[in-house]
Amino acid sequence: YDGSPNQDSFPGFAPTATENPYRTYGGFDWMTAKVGGLWDSLLAEGRPWWVTATSDSHRVHLDTHKQGTGDHNTTGSKGAPVDTGVPQVENDYWPGFYSSTLVGADSKSYVDVMRGMQAGKVVAVHGRIIDGISLRVRSLGEGDNRGVTIGGRTFVRRGQDVEVVIEVDLARGANFAGVVPRLAKVDLIAGPVTGPAADRDAFSAPATKVVKSFEVARTARGTVKFTHTFRGVEGAFYLRLRGSDGNRLTSDGHPVMDVIGAADPWSDLWFYANPVFVDVI
């Protein structure tokens, strides 16, 4: 949906040159990519709303087949695929070849993976820009000194400090494009938990912001570590992480709207990690 407002548009739909809720930004939908947008509005209500990467794949990139020529409307089928002998470049990637969902699980069993997904222990990754990530959020004073990881909920005594420790496993090998992607930065995003929204159509969390951006040295290899401390916490909040290769950014470090028909998915890579909630007692 990239057109101008018309009779079928929802009330208030007014895309601009830089923002459109039905377009992608760095390969991710606007609902995820916009700081203080729809996803953050749900998190600010205290809702455990998780994001994942898609594995949707209908026709595969570089496969020589294309769909048949049957009339689906009358027969219910396009018929057998047709081998054109020519690689088709506009199709989907095999699941995991571009977008991948990293899940924190006790094992690779179906049950443990599903438990990890249900618990929000998930990082959505494009182009294998990272191999893995570890997050620990804990109270430095009275409260939960052990802490929690992605998808968790912890607590701190009012006025005490909260420590955030991030460890990122950088890409060690080439992705499907044949390139070893380089992570350029990691953003720590946080906002207050304010409870149910007064206006359920607002889709915004104006108090949510990037509180810290960590630059990754071009010479970095293996695992990089970052820390940040929230001082004198007075109210419940949440935090989440995202990272980028830094190739296409706005002046204040946010993703740029993708150009229809001219977007190289491998040159604008991001990851998004699910949140951690911090309660105050």
mmCIF file of C-alpha atoms in Angstrom:
data_model
loop_
_atom_site.group_PDB
_atom_site.id
_atom_site.type_symbol
_atom_site.label_atom_id
_atom_site.label_comp_id
_atom_site.label_asym_id
_atom_site.label_seq_id
_atom_site.Cartn_x
_atom_site.Cartn_y
_atom_site.Cartn_z
ATOM 1 C CA TYR A 1 0.000 0.000 0.000
ATOM 2 C CA ASP A 2 2.137 2.841 -1.256
ATOM 3 C CA GLY A 3 -0.382 5.104 -2.973
ATOM 4 C CA SER A 4 -1.921 8.405 -2.046
ATOM 5 C CA PRO A 5 -4.958 8.674 0.239
ATOM 6 C CA ASN A 6 -8.206 7.653 -1.446
ATOM 7 C CA GLN A 7 -11.735 6.590 -0.536
ATOM 8 C CA ASP A 8 -10.430 3.236 0.747
ATOM 9 C CA SER A 9 -7.837 4.742 3.097
ATOM 10 C CA PHE A 10 -8.375 4.657 6.825
ATOM 11 C CA PRO A 11 -9.140 7.992 8.566
ATOM 12 C CA GLY A 12 -5.977 9.970 9.134
ATOM 13 C CA PHE A 13 -3.936 8.096 6.525
ATOM 14 C CA ALA A 14 -1.485 10.663 5.192
ATOM 15 C CA PRO A 15 1.868 9.283 4.074
ATOM 16 C CA THR A 16 4.668 11.752 3.522
ATOM 17 C CA ALA A 17 7.922 11.649 1.615
ATOM 18 C CA THR A 18 9.700 10.254 4.671
ATOM 19 C CA GLU A 19 7.041 8.260 6.534
ATOM 20 C CA ASN A 20 4.412 5.776 5.429
ATOM 21 C CA PRO A 21 3.015 3.118 7.781
ATOM 22 C CA TYR A 22 2.683 0.634 4.922
ATOM 23 C CA ARG A 23 6.269 0.820 3.690
ATOM 24 C CA THR A 24 9.447 -0.856 4.936
ATOM 25 C CA TYR A 25 12.432 0.810 6.559
ATOM 26 C CA GLY A 26 15.724 -1.019 6.359
ATOM 27 C CA GLY A 27 13.765 -4.109 5.360
ATOM 28 C CA PHE A 28 11.494 -4.042 8.429
ATOM 29 C CA ASP A 29 7.911 -2.836 8.607
ATOM 30 C CA TRP A 30 7.164 0.641 9.909
ATOM 31 C CA MET A 31 5.427 -0.819 12.995
ATOM 32 C CA THR A 32 8.732 -2.315 14.132
ATOM 33 C CA ALA A 33 11.222 0.187 12.739
ATOM 34 C CA LYS A 34 9.779 3.449 14.075
ATOM 35 C CA VAL A 35 10.997 4.346 17.556
ATOM 36 C CA GLY A 36 7.968 5.513 19.491
ATOM 37 C CA GLY A 37 5.621 3.955 16.925
ATOM 38 C CA LEU A 38 3.087 1.149 17.012
ATOM 39 C CA TRP A 39 5.267 -1.531 18.614
ATOM 40 C CA ASP A 40 6.462 0.857 21.298
ATOM 41 C CA SER A 41 2.873 1.971 21.971
ATOM 42 C CA LEU A 42 2.028 -1.640 22.832
ATOM 43 C CA LEU A 43 5.128 -2.080 24.987
ATOM 44 C CA ALA A 44 4.403 1.206 26.775
ATOM 45 C CA GLU A 45 1.078 -0.301 27.833
ATOM 46 C CA GLY A 46 3.052 -3.147 29.393
ATOM 47 C CA ARG A 47 1.993 -5.674 26.783
ATOM 48 C CA PRO A 48 4.464 -8.516 26.059
ATOM 49 C CA TRP A 49 4.224 -8.068 22.284
ATOM 50 C CA TRP A 50 6.954 -10.040 20.514
ATOM 51 C CA VAL A 51 8.392 -9.591 17.030
ATOM 52 C CA THR A 52 9.851 -12.299 14.814
ATOM 53 C CA ALA A 53 11.354 -12.452 11.333
ATOM 54 C CA THR A 54 9.284 -13.913 8.533
ATOM 55 C CA SER A 55 10.100 -17.250 6.924
ATOM 56 C CA ASP A 56 7.407 -16.875 4.264
ATOM 57 C CA SER A 57 8.578 -18.362 0.966
ATOM 58 C CA HIS A 58 6.357 -19.066 -2.042
ATOM 59 C CA ARG A 59 8.659 -19.044 -5.058
ATOM 60 C CA VAL A 60 12.372 -19.181 -4.415
ATOM 61 C CA HIS A 61 14.993 -16.642 -5.480
ATOM 62 C CA LEU A 62 17.138 -17.889 -8.396
ATOM 63 C CA ASP A 63 14.898 -20.905 -8.980
ATOM 64 C CA THR A 64 14.207 -21.390 -12.702
ATOM 65 C CA HIS A 65 10.540 -22.239 -12.177
ATOM 66 C CA LYS A 66 7.616 -19.840 -12.267
ATOM 67 C CA GLN A 67 3.957 -20.442 -11.528
ATOM 68 C CA GLY A 68 1.757 -22.070 -14.119
ATOM 69 C CA THR A 69 -0.570 -20.289 -16.474
ATOM 70 C CA GLY A 70 -3.846 -21.775 -15.242
ATOM 71 C CA ASP A 71 -6.782 -19.567 -14.253
ATOM 72 C CA HIS A 72 -6.902 -19.777 -10.465
ATOM 73 C CA ASN A 73 -10.235 -17.959 -10.278
ATOM 74 C CA THR A 74 -12.050 -20.647 -12.268
ATOM 75 C CA THR A 75 -10.066 -23.818 -11.530
ATOM 76 C CA GLY A 76 -8.645 -23.096 -8.087
ATOM 77 C CA SER A 77 -5.127 -23.722 -9.348
ATOM 78 C CA LYS A 78 -2.405 -22.126 -11.439
ATOM 79 C CA GLY A 79 -1.432 -25.591 -12.601
ATOM 80 C CA ALA A 80 2.009 -27.194 -12.515
ATOM 81 C CA PRO A 81 5.064 -24.899 -12.224
ATOM 82 C CA VAL A 82 6.824 -24.130 -15.488
ATOM 83 C CA ASP A 83 10.600 -24.497 -15.793
ATOM 84 C CA THR A 84 11.764 -21.429 -17.737
ATOM 85 C CA GLY A 85 15.441 -22.354 -17.644
ATOM 86 C CA VAL A 86 16.141 -18.792 -16.468
ATOM 87 C CA PRO A 87 16.805 -17.872 -12.806
ATOM 88 C CA GLN A 88 13.929 -15.842 -11.377
ATOM 89 C CA VAL A 89 15.305 -12.914 -9.388
ATOM 90 C CA GLU A 90 12.118 -11.386 -7.963
ATOM 91 C CA ASN A 91 11.142 -14.296 -5.733
ATOM 92 C CA ASP A 92 11.474 -15.087 -2.020
ATOM 93 C CA TYR A 93 14.550 -16.507 -0.309
ATOM 94 C CA TRP A 94 14.571 -19.919 1.285
ATOM 95 C CA PRO A 95 13.632 -19.645 4.986
ATOM 96 C CA GLY A 96 16.669 -18.483 6.932
ATOM 97 C CA PHE A 97 18.691 -17.474 3.864
ATOM 98 C CA TYR A 98 17.871 -13.780 4.401
ATOM 99 C CA SER A 99 15.589 -13.278 7.387
ATOM 100 C CA SER A 100 16.086 -15.434 10.443
ATOM 101 C CA THR A 101 14.594 -15.694 13.911
ATOM 102 C CA LEU A 102 17.148 -16.398 16.641
ATOM 103 C CA VAL A 103 15.477 -18.101 19.606
ATOM 104 C CA GLY A 104 16.795 -18.613 23.112
ATOM 105 C CA ALA A 105 15.969 -22.232 23.922
ATOM 106 C CA ASP A 106 17.231 -24.944 26.254
ATOM 107 C CA SER A 107 17.543 -27.346 23.320
ATOM 108 C CA LYS A 108 16.679 -27.641 19.634
ATOM 109 C CA SER A 109 13.563 -29.671 20.350
ATOM 110 C CA TYR A 110 10.279 -28.344 18.975
ATOM 111 C CA VAL A 111 8.882 -27.869 22.478
ATOM 112 C CA ASP A 112 11.856 -25.871 23.771
ATOM 113 C CA VAL A 113 11.999 -23.672 20.666
ATOM 114 C CA MET A 114 8.278 -22.916 20.947
ATOM 115 C CA ARG A 115 8.685 -22.151 24.646
ATOM 116 C CA GLY A 116 11.465 -19.726 23.804
ATOM 117 C CA MET A 117 9.316 -18.011 21.181
ATOM 118 C CA GLN A 118 6.330 -17.784 23.512
ATOM 119 C CA ALA A 119 8.577 -16.250 26.183
ATOM 120 C CA GLY A 120 9.810 -13.608 23.750
ATOM 121 C CA LYS A 121 13.409 -14.825 23.751
ATOM 122 C CA VAL A 122 13.679 -13.820 20.121
ATOM 123 C CA VAL A 123 15.872 -11.659 17.900
ATOM 124 C CA ALA A 124 14.767 -10.894 14.336
ATOM 125 C CA VAL A 125 17.785 -10.730 12.010
ATOM 126 C CA HIS A 126 18.294 -9.854 8.349
ATOM 127 C CA GLY A 127 21.235 -10.971 6.254
ATOM 128 C CA ARG A 128 22.980 -12.687 9.170
ATOM 129 C CA ILE A 129 24.266 -9.338 10.365
ATOM 130 C CA ILE A 130 24.941 -11.014 13.721
ATOM 131 C CA ASP A 131 25.455 -14.626 14.753
ATOM 132 C CA GLY A 132 23.968 -14.184 18.217
ATOM 133 C CA ILE A 133 23.314 -11.813 21.100
ATOM 134 C CA SER A 134 23.222 -12.004 24.882
ATOM 135 C CA LEU A 135 21.465 -9.497 27.133
ATOM 136 C CA ARG A 136 21.404 -9.286 30.923
ATOM 137 C CA VAL A 137 19.336 -6.673 32.768
ATOM 138 C CA ARG A 138 19.612 -6.565 36.554
ATOM 139 C CA SER A 139 19.317 -4.381 39.628
ATOM 140 C CA LEU A 140 22.564 -3.045 41.072
ATOM 141 C CA GLY A 141 20.957 -2.377 44.444
ATOM 142 C CA GLU A 142 17.865 -3.753 46.121
ATOM 143 C CA GLY A 143 15.887 -5.846 43.690
ATOM 144 C CA ASP A 144 16.604 -8.622 41.236
ATOM 145 C CA ASN A 145 20.400 -8.877 41.241
ATOM 146 C CA ARG A 146 20.430 -11.974 39.069
ATOM 147 C CA GLY A 147 18.450 -10.290 36.325
ATOM 148 C CA VAL A 148 16.794 -11.502 33.151
ATOM 149 C CA THR A 149 17.464 -11.742 29.454
ATOM 150 C CA ILE A 150 15.485 -10.905 26.284
ATOM 151 C CA GLY A 151 11.740 -11.340 26.808
ATOM 152 C CA GLY A 152 12.072 -11.249 30.593
ATOM 153 C CA ARG A 153 10.710 -9.111 33.409
ATOM 154 C CA THR A 154 12.793 -7.940 36.332
ATOM 155 C CA PHE A 155 12.383 -5.511 39.237
ATOM 156 C CA VAL A 156 14.300 -2.838 41.125
ATOM 157 C CA ARG A 157 13.742 -0.869 44.314
ATOM 158 C CA ARG A 158 12.606 2.684 43.549
ATOM 159 C CA GLY A 159 15.587 5.015 43.242
ATOM 160 C CA GLN A 160 18.077 2.197 42.594
ATOM 161 C CA ASP A 161 20.166 1.584 39.464
ATOM 162 C CA VAL A 162 19.617 -0.933 36.664
ATOM 163 C CA GLU A 163 22.546 -2.363 34.705
ATOM 164 C CA VAL A 164 22.317 -3.493 31.096
ATOM 165 C CA VAL A 165 25.041 -5.770 29.690
ATOM 166 C CA ILE A 166 25.000 -6.555 25.969
ATOM 167 C CA GLU A 167 27.221 -9.089 24.226
ATOM 168 C CA VAL A 168 26.963 -9.442 20.458
ATOM 169 C CA ASP A 169 28.469 -12.282 18.433
ATOM 170 C CA LEU A 170 29.567 -10.659 15.202
ATOM 171 C CA ALA A 171 29.120 -12.440 11.884
ATOM 172 C CA ARG A 172 31.920 -14.945 11.359
ATOM 173 C CA GLY A 173 31.054 -16.062 7.842
ATOM 174 C CA ALA A 174 29.464 -14.958 4.609
ATOM 175 C CA ASN A 175 25.709 -14.673 4.210
ATOM 176 C CA PHE A 176 23.727 -15.893 1.194
ATOM 177 C CA ALA A 177 24.932 -12.863 -0.777
ATOM 178 C CA GLY A 178 28.513 -14.062 -0.313
ATOM 179 C CA VAL A 179 29.413 -11.135 1.950
ATOM 180 C CA VAL A 180 30.462 -11.102 5.605
ATOM 181 C CA PRO A 181 28.187 -8.369 7.002
ATOM 182 C CA ARG A 182 29.637 -5.800 9.394
ATOM 183 C CA LEU A 183 27.650 -4.522 12.352
ATOM 184 C CA ALA A 184 28.241 -0.781 12.727
ATOM 185 C CA LYS A 185 26.119 0.127 15.748
ATOM 186 C CA VAL A 186 23.761 -1.132 18.439
ATOM 187 C CA ASP A 187 20.952 1.091 19.736
ATOM 188 C CA LEU A 188 19.564 0.781 23.259
ATOM 189 C CA ILE A 189 15.947 1.971 23.171
ATOM 190 C CA ALA A 190 13.856 2.577 26.293
ATOM 191 C CA GLY A 191 10.537 4.069 27.321
ATOM 192 C CA PRO A 192 8.257 4.282 30.354
ATOM 193 C CA VAL A 193 5.452 1.798 30.936
ATOM 194 C CA THR A 194 2.426 4.065 31.313
ATOM 195 C CA GLY A 195 -0.464 1.588 31.228
ATOM 196 C CA PRO A 196 -3.443 1.386 28.862
ATOM 197 C CA ALA A 197 -3.496 4.145 26.262
ATOM 198 C CA ALA A 198 -6.205 6.791 26.577
ATOM 199 C CA ASP A 199 -6.465 6.907 22.780
ATOM 200 C CA ARG A 200 -6.322 3.372 21.406
ATOM 201 C CA ASP A 201 -5.843 4.717 17.872
ATOM 202 C CA ALA A 202 -2.796 6.846 18.712
ATOM 203 C CA PHE A 203 -0.189 4.177 17.810
ATOM 204 C CA SER A 204 2.568 6.199 19.459
ATOM 205 C CA ALA A 205 4.790 6.260 22.520
ATOM 206 C CA PRO A 206 6.345 9.743 22.441
ATOM 207 C CA ALA A 207 8.487 9.195 25.549
ATOM 208 C CA THR A 208 10.314 6.223 24.008
ATOM 209 C CA LYS A 209 13.734 7.089 22.599
ATOM 210 C CA VAL A 210 17.216 5.831 21.796
ATOM 211 C CA VAL A 211 19.025 6.341 25.091
ATOM 212 C CA LYS A 212 22.422 5.105 23.915
ATOM 213 C CA SER A 213 24.065 4.165 20.614
ATOM 214 C CA PHE A 214 27.116 1.937 20.785
ATOM 215 C CA GLU A 215 29.511 2.062 17.853
ATOM 216 C CA VAL A 216 31.188 -1.167 16.772
ATOM 217 C CA ALA A 217 34.812 -0.695 15.730
ATOM 218 C CA ARG A 218 35.561 -1.655 12.131
ATOM 219 C CA THR A 219 38.363 -3.853 13.423
ATOM 220 C CA ALA A 220 36.119 -5.708 15.907
ATOM 221 C CA ARG A 221 35.994 -9.480 15.640
ATOM 222 C CA GLY A 222 34.327 -12.250 17.608
ATOM 223 C CA THR A 223 32.181 -10.875 20.440
ATOM 224 C CA VAL A 224 31.736 -7.228 21.433
ATOM 225 C CA LYS A 225 30.430 -6.103 24.816
ATOM 226 C CA PHE A 226 28.577 -2.949 25.847
ATOM 227 C CA THR A 227 27.173 -1.772 29.171
ATOM 228 C CA HIS A 228 24.819 0.964 30.275
ATOM 229 C CA THR A 229 23.354 1.906 33.644
ATOM 230 C CA PHE A 230 19.965 3.497 34.235
ATOM 231 C CA ARG A 231 20.515 5.662 37.318
ATOM 232 C CA GLY A 232 17.950 6.253 40.046
ATOM 233 C CA VAL A 233 15.028 4.480 38.413
ATOM 234 C CA GLU A 234 11.734 5.956 39.606
ATOM 235 C CA GLY A 235 9.171 4.290 37.380
ATOM 236 C CA ALA A 236 8.509 1.098 35.447
ATOM 237 C CA PHE A 237 10.046 0.996 31.986
ATOM 238 C CA TYR A 238 11.054 -1.322 29.192
ATOM 239 C CA LEU A 239 14.102 -1.530 26.969
ATOM 240 C CA ARG A 240 14.945 -3.171 23.685
ATOM 241 C CA LEU A 241 17.834 -3.408 21.230
ATOM 242 C CA ARG A 242 18.344 -2.956 17.517
ATOM 243 C CA GLY A 243 21.458 -2.933 15.349
ATOM 244 C CA SER A 244 22.466 -1.829 11.871
ATOM 245 C CA ASP A 245 25.267 -2.053 9.326
ATOM 246 C CA GLY A 246 25.067 1.757 9.180
ATOM 247 C CA ASN A 247 24.829 1.932 5.395
ATOM 248 C CA ARG A 248 21.518 3.813 5.183
ATOM 249 C CA LEU A 249 20.565 6.003 8.123
ATOM 250 C CA THR A 250 18.761 9.255 8.733
ATOM 251 C CA SER A 251 20.742 12.113 10.250
ATOM 252 C CA ASP A 252 19.681 10.954 13.720
ATOM 253 C CA GLY A 253 20.491 7.290 13.124
ATOM 254 C CA HIS A 254 17.106 5.794 12.224
ATOM 255 C CA PRO A 255 16.347 3.491 9.253
ATOM 256 C CA VAL A 256 15.432 5.049 5.912
ATOM 257 C CA MET A 257 12.334 4.181 3.885
ATOM 258 C CA ASP A 258 13.200 1.586 1.235
ATOM 259 C CA VAL A 259 13.017 2.687 -2.396
ATOM 260 C CA ILE A 260 10.489 0.662 -4.372
ATOM 261 C CA GLY A 261 12.218 -1.185 -7.189
ATOM 262 C CA ALA A 262 15.690 -0.033 -6.183
ATOM 263 C CA ALA A 263 16.297 -1.500 -2.725
ATOM 264 C CA ASP A 264 19.253 -3.849 -2.248
ATOM 265 C CA PRO A 265 18.279 -5.995 0.751
ATOM 266 C CA TRP A 266 21.893 -6.952 1.455
ATOM 267 C CA SER A 267 23.206 -3.389 1.780
ATOM 268 C CA ASP A 268 20.846 -2.226 4.529
ATOM 269 C CA LEU A 269 20.793 -4.853 7.281
ATOM 270 C CA TRP A 270 19.221 -4.611 10.750
ATOM 271 C CA PHE A 271 18.347 -6.741 13.737
ATOM 272 C CA TYR A 272 15.648 -6.181 16.357
ATOM 273 C CA ALA A 273 15.571 -7.830 19.782
ATOM 274 C CA ASN A 274 12.464 -8.232 21.902
ATOM 275 C CA PRO A 275 12.106 -6.175 25.080
ATOM 276 C CA VAL A 276 12.861 -6.556 28.750
ATOM 277 C CA PHE A 277 10.414 -5.043 31.248
ATOM 278 C CA VAL A 278 11.608 -3.485 34.506
ATOM 279 C CA ASP A 279 9.130 -3.062 37.365
ATOM 280 C CA VAL A 280 9.676 -0.721 40.309
ATOM 281 C CA ILE A 281 8.819 -1.837 43.838
#
